[in-house]
């Protein structure tokens, strides 16, 4: 009888303890769940703050461009087709300059997500062009922005190179300094030895430049035997390294720092959704960056010095860019290109074939 009572007591203890054991285990699971939930919410709040900061910065930078673009850019991005972006650099307010004026840097970037490549084509600032709507028959291409803003610059480059331009981005060179600092500097191998401002470099010796050094490294022109062409090479160097480092950053605080660095210094007709789509779909294109320059020849026209590309050079560069965009190439220049190039006897221009040349 006693044994039965002991068994009953033991059973009773087991039964009484069982709910207590389950309750402790259940409570532990809920605590873990709440910790996870708190971390998740905090992460979402942080991500949301970064998202809203990015969107706010993008909205501040937005500036309408050409009213009617050459092609439907949304469809181009949705189909993962190559896109083109005209990069314009100004030095307004720097080096004692107070004008709203001309673009010191003009680079057409074409981004191909399938081949994972970015092609950068530099256009010399003194290139002879016709600016749409201008009263003068010819201008230097760096005047296009001062004549009619970004829209004028875009249309002028489209006419010169016979390619559609999907977006533009204008950055004050002071913003370049802060952007370089935001990504932790850029590493370059100088093509020549020189000292200019904060930049003190030796040919062939790889060096990491901070923002002030990178800015002066990009600005120097008169000490370079290649003049503006040499400066363009160094500008592309800095731009390439900046793009690569920027696209590889995954830290939200670093993104915020980069956005703060360009606040008030960047204008673009890319909307926030365009930026997000380009980052997601075209980010791998930074793996391979190639560059070239539209090479001109010095020419005096009505007392003004210009850089004038030969018709063959213009045709070659135009077709090279069209290939990167997946467009058909042309055997000849079209009307708008012909008016801005040389008119030598060995011209390759034939205006009877313009339709194929302007097909996007």
Short mmCIF file of N, CA and C in Angstrom, two decimals, residues 55-64 168 262 264 266-270 275:
data_model
loop_
_atom_site.label_atom_id
_atom_site.label_comp_id
_atom_site.label_asym_id
_atom_site.label_seq_id
_atom_site.Cartn_x
_atom_site.Cartn_y
_atom_site.Cartn_z
N UNK A 55 16.61 58.28 -50.88
CA UNK A 55 15.56 58.81 -51.74
C UNK A 55 15.50 60.33 -51.66
N UNK A 56 15.69 60.86 -50.45
CA UNK A 56 15.68 62.31 -50.28
C UNK A 56 16.84 62.95 -51.03
N UNK A 57 18.02 62.33 -50.94
CA UNK A 57 19.19 62.87 -51.65
C UNK A 57 18.98 62.80 -53.15
N UNK A 58 18.38 61.70 -53.62
CA UNK A 58 18.12 61.54 -55.05
C UNK A 58 17.12 62.58 -55.54
N UNK A 59 16.10 62.84 -54.73
CA UNK A 59 15.09 63.83 -55.11
C UNK A 59 15.69 65.24 -55.18
N UNK A 60 16.63 65.53 -54.28
CA UNK A 60 17.29 66.85 -54.30
C UNK A 60 18.17 67.00 -55.53
N UNK A 61 18.76 65.88 -55.95
CA UNK A 61 19.68 65.92 -57.10
C UNK A 61 18.94 65.92 -58.43
N UNK A 62 17.66 65.57 -58.42
CA UNK A 62 16.93 65.41 -59.68
C UNK A 62 16.73 66.74 -60.39
N UNK A 63 17.00 66.72 -61.68
CA UNK A 63 16.78 67.88 -62.54
C UNK A 63 16.30 67.39 -63.90
N UNK A 64 15.15 67.83 -64.36
CA UNK A 64 14.64 67.36 -65.66
C UNK A 64 15.63 67.69 -66.77
N UNK A 168 21.90 62.06 -67.89
CA UNK A 168 23.06 62.91 -67.68
C UNK A 168 23.29 63.03 -66.18
N UNK A 262 27.79 64.37 -51.74
CA UNK A 262 27.39 64.95 -53.03
C UNK A 262 26.15 65.83 -52.91
N UNK A 264 23.91 68.71 -52.91
CA UNK A 264 24.05 70.05 -53.45
C UNK A 264 25.09 70.17 -54.54
N UNK A 266 25.45 67.54 -57.01
CA UNK A 266 25.09 66.64 -58.10
C UNK A 266 23.72 66.99 -58.66
N UNK A 267 23.62 67.01 -59.99
CA UNK A 267 22.34 67.18 -60.66
C UNK A 267 22.24 66.10 -61.73
N UNK A 268 21.09 65.43 -61.79
CA UNK A 268 20.91 64.36 -62.76
C UNK A 268 19.43 64.21 -63.09
N UNK A 269 19.15 63.70 -64.30
CA UNK A 269 17.76 63.41 -64.65
C UNK A 269 17.40 61.96 -64.32
N UNK A 270 18.25 61.28 -63.56
CA UNK A 270 17.90 59.96 -63.05
C UNK A 270 17.01 60.12 -61.82
N UNK A 275 18.01 54.94 -60.30
CA UNK A 275 19.28 54.66 -59.61
C UNK A 275 19.27 53.27 -58.99
#
